[in-house]
Amino acid sequence: MIVEMRRGASREEIDAVAERAKSLGLDVQMNLGTDKTVVAILGSNTGKLQTDIFGVLPGVESVTRIMKPYKLASREFHNADAVVKVNGVEIGGKRITVMAGPCAVESESQLSKSAEIVKAAGAKILRGGAFKPRTSPFSFQGLKKEGLELLRRVHREYGMPVISEVTDTQEVQEMSEYCDILQVGSRNMQNFVLLSAVGRAGCPVVLKRGFSCTVTEWLTAADYILAEGNNQVILCERGIRTFEDSTRFSLDISSIPVIKRASYLPLIVDPSHAAGHYALVPALAKAAIAAGADGLLIEVHPNPKEALVDGLQSLTPSDFGRLMRELKPIAEAVGRTI
Ligand code: PEP
Ligand code: MN
């Protein structure tokens, strides 16, 4: 249930709503605006309550039932577009933010070359997987701790915030010390224990869409992170599984305007894992920006032929540079900068 307070409602009136909800065993999330305060009342049995229980309290403007399963990620809870700030880089503002780098951290020279290339081309955040959840247990699983140390070193050298995937609740704490953004991968989008753990870690999180999950399931997964009081959530569309097999996954371009209507959270797009092939990545990246995405997550490798993971979908340094130049007029056409 969403309780909208009257403009100028007093702190006592707001607190009285929260106290009433708590006395009924319900959870409360406050959104204290300068102008207007909204109180979200959460709990499995809110559906059985009469809205009048809150409607009669002083200072209450309206009480709305939330029929959608997601609550905290909804525009009904918070309307203004959120901007997530990571070491001075904003995700969700007017400027398009590009995160780029190799699929996996392979060595110091590979990572620092990647940082140099993507930074020179205009990317603001460096990506690189240290823990790689692979489809087969016999594939390269990442450099793990050594990979994290390389990320930290290269972060210092190039002054670029880094993003890396977390796969295990036990790694969350340590990874949040090494990385500026934690990535929850597609295969873990509904790993609810992991979502709560990254919520408690309190650092920015990129939540990738599960490739067999609906937009509603995705936003409900975001609620797990938000419910821990961590509002630094960035959504990432990365393609879904369909009957089409000419691409690795089908990039769901429609999810961009759908999410933008439903949620205030920043949304980026990963064209690399959707395409599965370097030749298709630029077109998908441009389409994503044209459709309203706030940023991109792109795999770039100094030498894709030598990549240990996802070489086929990784852009070469020159292809990435060209794409960044080509994105500029598209961003400007939709009122953004890059
Ligand atoms: C990745 O970003 O390297 C990755 C494994 O992505 P996804 O979880 O979207 O497959
Ligand atoms: Mn990859």
Short mmCIF file of C-alpha atoms and ligand atoms in Angstrom, two decimals:
data_model
loop_
_atom_site.label_atom_id
_atom_site.label_comp_id
_atom_site.label_asym_id
_atom_site.label_seq_id
_atom_site.Cartn_x
_atom_site.Cartn_y
_atom_site.Cartn_z
CA MET A 1 0.00 0.00 0.00
CA ILE A 2 1.22 3.52 -0.76
CA VAL A 3 0.22 6.28 1.65
CA GLU A 4 0.65 9.71 0.13
CA MET A 5 0.87 12.42 2.79
CA ARG A 6 -0.65 15.85 2.28
CA ARG A 7 1.72 18.63 1.22
CA GLY A 8 3.14 20.05 4.46
CA ALA A 9 2.10 17.10 6.65
CA SER A 10 3.94 17.27 9.97
CA ARG A 11 6.65 14.85 11.05
CA GLU A 12 4.30 13.63 13.85
CA GLU A 13 1.59 12.83 11.29
CA ILE A 14 4.06 10.94 9.11
CA ASP A 15 5.41 9.01 12.10
CA ALA A 16 1.87 8.15 13.22
CA VAL A 17 1.26 6.40 9.88
CA ALA A 18 4.50 4.43 10.28
CA GLU A 19 3.64 3.49 13.87
CA ARG A 20 0.15 2.28 12.88
CA ALA A 21 1.66 0.07 10.16
CA LYS A 22 4.31 -1.33 12.51
CA SER A 23 1.65 -2.09 15.14
CA LEU A 24 0.00 -4.29 12.50
CA GLY A 25 3.29 -6.13 11.97
CA LEU A 26 3.96 -4.43 8.61
CA ASP A 27 7.19 -3.01 7.22
CA VAL A 28 7.57 0.66 6.39
CA GLN A 29 9.74 2.44 3.83
CA MET A 30 9.65 6.22 3.90
CA ASN A 31 10.34 8.51 1.02
CA LEU A 32 10.67 11.91 2.66
CA GLY A 33 10.44 14.48 -0.13
CA THR A 34 11.00 18.20 0.31
CA ASP A 35 7.56 18.72 -1.09
CA LYS A 36 5.67 15.54 -0.43
CA THR A 37 6.20 12.42 1.63
CA VAL A 38 5.21 8.97 0.52
CA VAL A 39 5.12 6.01 2.90
CA ALA A 40 5.21 2.49 1.48
CA ILE A 41 3.59 -0.11 3.69
CA LEU A 42 4.81 -3.58 2.93
CA GLY A 43 3.84 -7.01 4.10
CA SER A 44 2.31 -10.17 2.77
CA ASN A 45 -1.11 -9.44 4.26
CA THR A 46 -1.54 -5.80 3.19
CA GLY A 47 -3.96 -7.08 0.54
CA LYS A 48 -6.41 -8.01 3.31
CA LEU A 49 -6.32 -4.58 5.00
CA GLN A 50 -8.82 -1.78 4.48
CA THR A 51 -7.17 1.33 3.06
CA ASP A 52 -9.27 3.36 5.56
CA ILE A 53 -7.02 2.18 8.39
CA PHE A 54 -4.50 4.72 7.09
CA GLY A 55 -6.89 7.01 5.21
CA VAL A 56 -8.44 8.25 8.46
CA LEU A 57 -5.14 9.34 9.98
CA PRO A 58 -4.41 13.09 10.05
CA GLY A 59 -2.22 14.38 7.24
CA VAL A 60 -2.98 11.53 4.84
CA GLU A 61 -3.88 12.59 1.30
CA SER A 62 -4.58 9.22 -0.27
CA VAL A 63 -3.98 5.51 0.13
CA THR A 64 -3.44 3.35 -2.91
CA ARG A 65 -3.18 -0.37 -3.13
CA ILE A 66 -0.25 -1.56 -5.16
CA MET A 67 -1.41 -4.37 -7.35
CA LYS A 68 1.96 -4.92 -8.96
CA PRO A 69 4.18 -7.38 -7.14
CA TYR A 70 7.08 -4.95 -7.14
CA LYS A 71 6.74 -2.01 -4.83
CA LEU A 72 9.98 -0.18 -4.02
CA ALA A 73 11.20 -0.23 -7.63
CA SER A 74 7.94 1.30 -8.81
CA ARG A 75 7.31 4.87 -9.94
CA GLU A 76 4.31 4.79 -7.63
CA PHE A 77 6.75 4.71 -4.71
CA HIS A 78 9.25 7.20 -6.11
CA ASN A 79 8.55 9.16 -9.26
CA ALA A 80 11.68 11.18 -10.03
CA ASP A 81 14.36 9.40 -12.06
CA ALA A 82 17.14 8.22 -9.76
CA VAL A 83 20.77 9.00 -10.43
CA VAL A 84 23.33 6.60 -8.99
CA LYS A 85 26.71 8.21 -8.27
CA VAL A 86 29.85 6.11 -8.36
CA ASN A 87 33.05 7.97 -7.48
CA GLY A 88 31.88 11.07 -9.30
CA VAL A 89 30.40 9.19 -12.28
CA GLU A 90 26.64 9.47 -12.62
CA ILE A 91 24.39 6.77 -14.01
CA GLY A 92 20.88 7.92 -14.86
CA GLY A 93 21.46 11.61 -15.50
CA LYS A 94 21.40 13.42 -18.85
CA ARG A 95 24.76 11.94 -19.76
CA ILE A 96 24.98 8.41 -21.17
CA THR A 97 27.45 6.33 -19.14
CA VAL A 98 29.44 3.63 -20.85
CA MET A 99 30.99 0.77 -18.88
CA ALA A 100 33.43 -1.26 -20.94
CA GLY A 101 36.24 -3.77 -20.67
CA PRO A 102 36.94 -7.46 -21.02
CA CYS A 103 34.53 -10.21 -20.06
CA ALA A 104 37.15 -11.65 -17.70
CA VAL A 105 40.24 -10.25 -16.03
CA GLU A 106 43.06 -12.34 -17.53
CA SER A 107 46.31 -10.58 -16.59
CA GLU A 108 47.62 -7.23 -15.46
CA SER A 109 48.69 -6.21 -18.94
CA GLN A 110 45.37 -7.28 -20.50
CA LEU A 111 43.41 -5.28 -17.90
CA SER A 112 45.54 -2.16 -17.98
CA LYS A 113 45.55 -2.13 -21.80
CA SER A 114 41.76 -2.47 -21.69
CA ALA A 115 41.47 0.43 -19.24
CA GLU A 116 43.68 2.62 -21.41
CA ILE A 117 41.67 1.83 -24.55
CA VAL A 118 38.18 2.24 -23.11
CA LYS A 119 39.08 5.36 -21.15
CA ALA A 120 40.61 7.04 -24.21
CA ALA A 121 37.42 6.26 -26.17
CA GLY A 122 35.20 7.85 -23.49
CA ALA A 123 34.05 4.98 -21.26
CA LYS A 124 33.75 6.05 -17.63
CA ILE A 125 33.67 2.68 -15.85
CA LEU A 126 35.88 -0.37 -16.37
CA ARG A 127 34.28 -3.83 -16.40
CA GLY A 128 36.09 -7.13 -15.78
CA GLY A 129 34.97 -10.42 -14.29
CA ALA A 130 37.11 -11.96 -11.55
CA PHE A 131 34.60 -14.72 -10.73
CA LYS A 132 33.17 -16.19 -13.91
CA PRO A 133 30.04 -18.32 -13.52
CA ARG A 134 30.43 -20.43 -16.68
CA THR A 135 27.89 -22.78 -18.19
CA SER A 136 30.46 -25.58 -17.97
CA PRO A 137 32.52 -26.24 -14.82
CA PHE A 138 35.47 -27.07 -17.12
CA SER A 139 35.61 -23.57 -18.64
CA PHE A 140 37.89 -20.84 -17.24
CA GLN A 141 36.34 -19.71 -13.95
CA GLY A 142 38.20 -16.41 -13.54
CA LEU A 143 41.28 -15.30 -11.59
CA LYS A 144 39.13 -14.79 -8.47
CA LYS A 145 41.05 -12.99 -5.68
CA GLU A 146 43.99 -12.22 -7.96
CA GLY A 147 41.51 -10.72 -10.44
CA LEU A 148 40.09 -8.49 -7.72
CA GLU A 149 43.55 -7.25 -6.83
CA LEU A 150 44.26 -6.44 -10.48
CA LEU A 151 40.98 -4.53 -10.71
CA ARG A 152 41.92 -2.47 -7.66
CA ARG A 153 45.40 -1.76 -9.04
CA VAL A 154 44.14 -0.72 -12.46
CA HIS A 155 41.39 1.36 -10.85
CA ARG A 156 44.08 3.32 -9.01
CA GLU A 157 46.29 3.65 -12.07
CA TYR A 158 43.55 4.91 -14.43
CA GLY A 159 41.20 6.56 -11.95
CA MET A 160 38.28 4.56 -13.32
CA PRO A 161 35.63 2.99 -11.08
CA VAL A 162 35.33 -0.77 -11.67
CA ILE A 163 32.41 -3.17 -11.92
CA SER A 164 32.69 -6.92 -11.40
CA GLU A 165 30.27 -9.79 -10.93
CA VAL A 166 29.56 -11.27 -7.51
CA THR A 167 28.33 -14.85 -7.49
CA ASP A 168 28.35 -15.90 -3.84
CA THR A 169 27.01 -14.31 -0.65
CA GLN A 170 30.31 -15.10 1.07
CA GLU A 171 32.20 -12.95 -1.44
CA VAL A 172 29.96 -9.89 -1.16
CA GLN A 173 31.80 -8.15 1.66
CA GLU A 174 35.26 -8.61 0.18
CA MET A 175 34.16 -7.71 -3.33
CA SER A 176 32.53 -4.51 -2.12
CA GLU A 177 35.97 -3.47 -0.81
CA TYR A 178 37.62 -4.11 -4.20
CA CYS A 179 34.90 -2.96 -6.60
CA ASP A 180 32.88 0.20 -6.98
CA ILE A 181 29.84 -1.56 -8.45
CA LEU A 182 28.77 -5.14 -7.82
CA GLN A 183 27.17 -6.91 -10.76
CA VAL A 184 24.52 -9.55 -10.19
CA GLY A 185 24.54 -11.69 -13.32
CA SER A 186 21.65 -12.94 -15.36
CA ARG A 187 21.89 -16.42 -13.87
CA ASN A 188 21.61 -15.02 -10.35
CA MET A 189 18.80 -12.51 -10.87
CA GLN A 190 16.50 -14.59 -8.70
CA ASN A 191 19.12 -15.68 -6.18
CA PHE A 192 17.21 -13.90 -3.42
CA VAL A 193 19.78 -14.57 -0.70
CA LEU A 194 22.47 -12.95 -2.87
CA LEU A 195 20.17 -10.00 -3.67
CA SER A 196 19.57 -9.34 0.03
CA ALA A 197 23.31 -9.64 0.72
CA VAL A 198 24.24 -7.05 -1.94
CA GLY A 199 21.44 -4.90 -0.56
CA ARG A 200 23.04 -5.01 2.88
CA ALA A 201 26.50 -4.28 1.41
CA GLY A 202 25.12 -0.84 0.56
CA CYS A 203 27.24 -0.27 -2.55
CA PRO A 204 25.96 0.37 -6.09
CA VAL A 205 24.59 -2.77 -7.77
CA VAL A 206 23.97 -3.56 -11.44
CA LEU A 207 21.14 -6.08 -11.58
CA LYS A 208 21.14 -7.92 -14.89
CA ARG A 209 17.90 -9.29 -16.23
CA GLY A 210 17.51 -13.05 -15.93
CA PHE A 211 17.37 -14.30 -19.50
CA SER A 212 14.13 -16.16 -18.84
CA CYS A 213 12.57 -13.56 -16.58
CA THR A 214 9.81 -11.06 -17.23
CA VAL A 215 10.15 -7.35 -16.55
CA THR A 216 7.86 -7.78 -13.53
CA GLU A 217 10.08 -10.53 -12.08
CA TRP A 218 13.12 -8.35 -12.71
CA LEU A 219 11.67 -5.34 -10.87
CA THR A 220 10.51 -7.59 -8.05
CA ALA A 221 14.08 -8.89 -7.77
CA ALA A 222 15.25 -5.26 -7.52
CA ASP A 223 12.89 -4.89 -4.55
CA TYR A 224 15.02 -7.40 -2.62
CA ILE A 225 18.01 -5.04 -2.87
CA LEU A 226 15.96 -1.90 -2.21
CA ALA A 227 14.22 -3.52 0.78
CA GLU A 228 17.60 -3.65 2.54
CA GLY A 229 17.78 0.14 2.31
CA ASN A 230 20.18 0.14 -0.66
CA ASN A 231 18.72 2.43 -3.31
CA GLN A 232 21.80 2.42 -5.57
CA VAL A 233 20.34 -0.06 -8.02
CA ILE A 234 20.99 0.04 -11.77
CA LEU A 235 19.04 -2.32 -14.02
CA CYS A 236 20.73 -3.97 -17.02
CA GLU A 237 18.87 -5.45 -19.99
CA ARG A 238 21.09 -8.13 -21.57
CA GLY A 239 18.77 -10.10 -23.82
CA ILE A 240 16.29 -12.88 -23.21
CA ARG A 241 15.96 -16.42 -24.49
CA THR A 242 13.52 -16.76 -27.37
CA PHE A 243 13.09 -19.20 -30.25
CA GLU A 244 15.43 -17.03 -32.34
CA ASP A 245 18.91 -18.51 -32.59
CA SER A 246 20.65 -16.13 -34.99
CA THR A 247 21.79 -14.13 -31.96
CA ARG A 248 22.98 -15.47 -28.59
CA PHE A 249 19.95 -13.92 -26.87
CA SER A 250 17.21 -11.61 -28.16
CA LEU A 251 17.82 -8.06 -26.99
CA ASP A 252 14.47 -6.94 -25.61
CA ILE A 253 14.48 -3.34 -26.80
CA SER A 254 10.86 -3.01 -25.67
CA SER A 255 11.89 -3.49 -22.07
CA ILE A 256 13.61 -0.07 -22.19
CA PRO A 257 10.44 2.06 -22.59
CA VAL A 258 8.49 -0.44 -20.46
CA ILE A 259 10.97 -0.09 -17.57
CA LYS A 260 11.14 3.67 -18.01
CA ARG A 261 7.37 3.90 -17.52
CA ALA A 262 7.27 1.47 -14.61
CA SER A 263 10.39 2.39 -12.64
CA TYR A 264 12.58 5.33 -11.70
CA LEU A 265 15.76 3.21 -11.54
CA PRO A 266 18.55 3.86 -14.06
CA LEU A 267 18.67 1.32 -16.89
CA ILE A 268 21.68 0.30 -18.93
CA VAL A 269 21.92 -2.20 -21.78
CA ASP A 270 24.50 -4.91 -22.46
CA PRO A 271 24.47 -5.44 -26.24
CA SER A 272 27.44 -7.85 -26.08
CA HIS A 273 25.80 -10.81 -24.33
CA ALA A 274 22.61 -10.28 -26.33
CA ALA A 275 24.38 -10.25 -29.70
CA GLY A 276 26.99 -12.92 -29.05
CA HIS A 277 28.89 -11.58 -32.09
CA TYR A 278 31.03 -8.46 -32.38
CA ALA A 279 29.54 -7.48 -35.74
CA LEU A 280 26.06 -7.07 -34.22
CA VAL A 281 27.06 -5.16 -31.08
CA PRO A 282 27.23 -1.58 -32.52
CA ALA A 283 23.70 -1.69 -33.98
CA LEU A 284 22.22 -2.98 -30.72
CA ALA A 285 24.15 -0.40 -28.68
CA LYS A 286 22.83 2.42 -30.86
CA ALA A 287 19.28 1.09 -30.75
CA ALA A 288 19.45 0.95 -26.94
CA ILE A 289 20.50 4.60 -26.65
CA ALA A 290 17.87 5.66 -29.18
CA ALA A 291 15.23 3.82 -27.13
CA GLY A 292 16.13 5.65 -23.91
CA ALA A 293 18.74 3.58 -22.07
CA ASP A 294 20.91 5.49 -19.58
CA GLY A 295 24.10 3.67 -20.47
CA LEU A 296 25.80 0.64 -21.92
CA LEU A 297 27.88 -2.28 -20.66
CA ILE A 298 30.12 -3.43 -23.50
CA GLU A 299 32.78 -6.11 -23.79
CA VAL A 300 36.02 -4.80 -25.26
CA HIS A 301 39.29 -6.75 -25.43
CA PRO A 302 42.73 -5.48 -26.53
CA ASN A 303 42.97 -8.59 -28.71
CA PRO A 304 39.67 -10.51 -28.94
CA LYS A 305 41.35 -13.39 -30.81
CA GLU A 306 43.29 -14.17 -27.61
CA ALA A 307 40.40 -13.67 -25.15
CA LEU A 308 39.83 -16.49 -22.67
CA VAL A 309 36.11 -15.72 -22.49
CA ASP A 310 33.61 -14.21 -24.96
CA GLY A 311 36.17 -13.20 -27.61
CA LEU A 312 33.59 -13.51 -30.40
CA GLN A 313 31.37 -10.82 -28.92
CA SER A 314 34.18 -8.51 -27.76
CA LEU A 315 34.90 -5.33 -29.70
CA THR A 316 38.42 -4.52 -30.82
CA PRO A 317 39.84 -1.19 -29.61
CA SER A 318 39.22 0.43 -33.00
CA ASP A 319 35.65 -0.89 -33.30
CA PHE A 320 34.91 0.39 -29.81
CA GLY A 321 36.36 3.83 -30.62
CA ARG A 322 34.22 4.02 -33.77
CA LEU A 323 31.09 2.99 -31.87
CA MET A 324 31.68 5.68 -29.23
CA ARG A 325 31.95 8.31 -31.97
CA GLU A 326 28.82 7.01 -33.71
CA LEU A 327 26.83 7.06 -30.46
CA LYS A 328 27.31 10.81 -30.03
CA PRO A 329 24.75 12.06 -32.60
CA ILE A 330 22.28 9.39 -31.50
CA ALA A 331 22.53 10.47 -27.86
CA GLU A 332 22.11 14.09 -28.91
CA ALA A 333 19.06 13.25 -31.04
CA VAL A 334 17.31 11.95 -27.91
CA GLY A 335 18.37 14.88 -25.73
CA ARG A 336 21.36 13.22 -24.06
CA THR A 337 25.11 13.69 -24.08
CA ILE A 338 27.87 11.09 -24.04
C1 PEP B 1 29.00 -10.88 -17.96
O1 PEP B 1 28.64 -9.68 -17.87
O2 PEP B 1 30.16 -11.22 -18.15
C2 PEP B 1 27.97 -11.93 -17.87
C3 PEP B 1 28.29 -13.18 -17.55
O3 PEP B 1 26.75 -11.50 -18.17
P1 PEP B 1 25.31 -12.22 -18.00
O4 PEP B 1 25.14 -12.47 -16.54
O5 PEP B 1 24.38 -11.18 -18.54
O6 PEP B 1 25.33 -13.47 -18.84
MN MN B 2 30.95 -12.13 -21.03
#
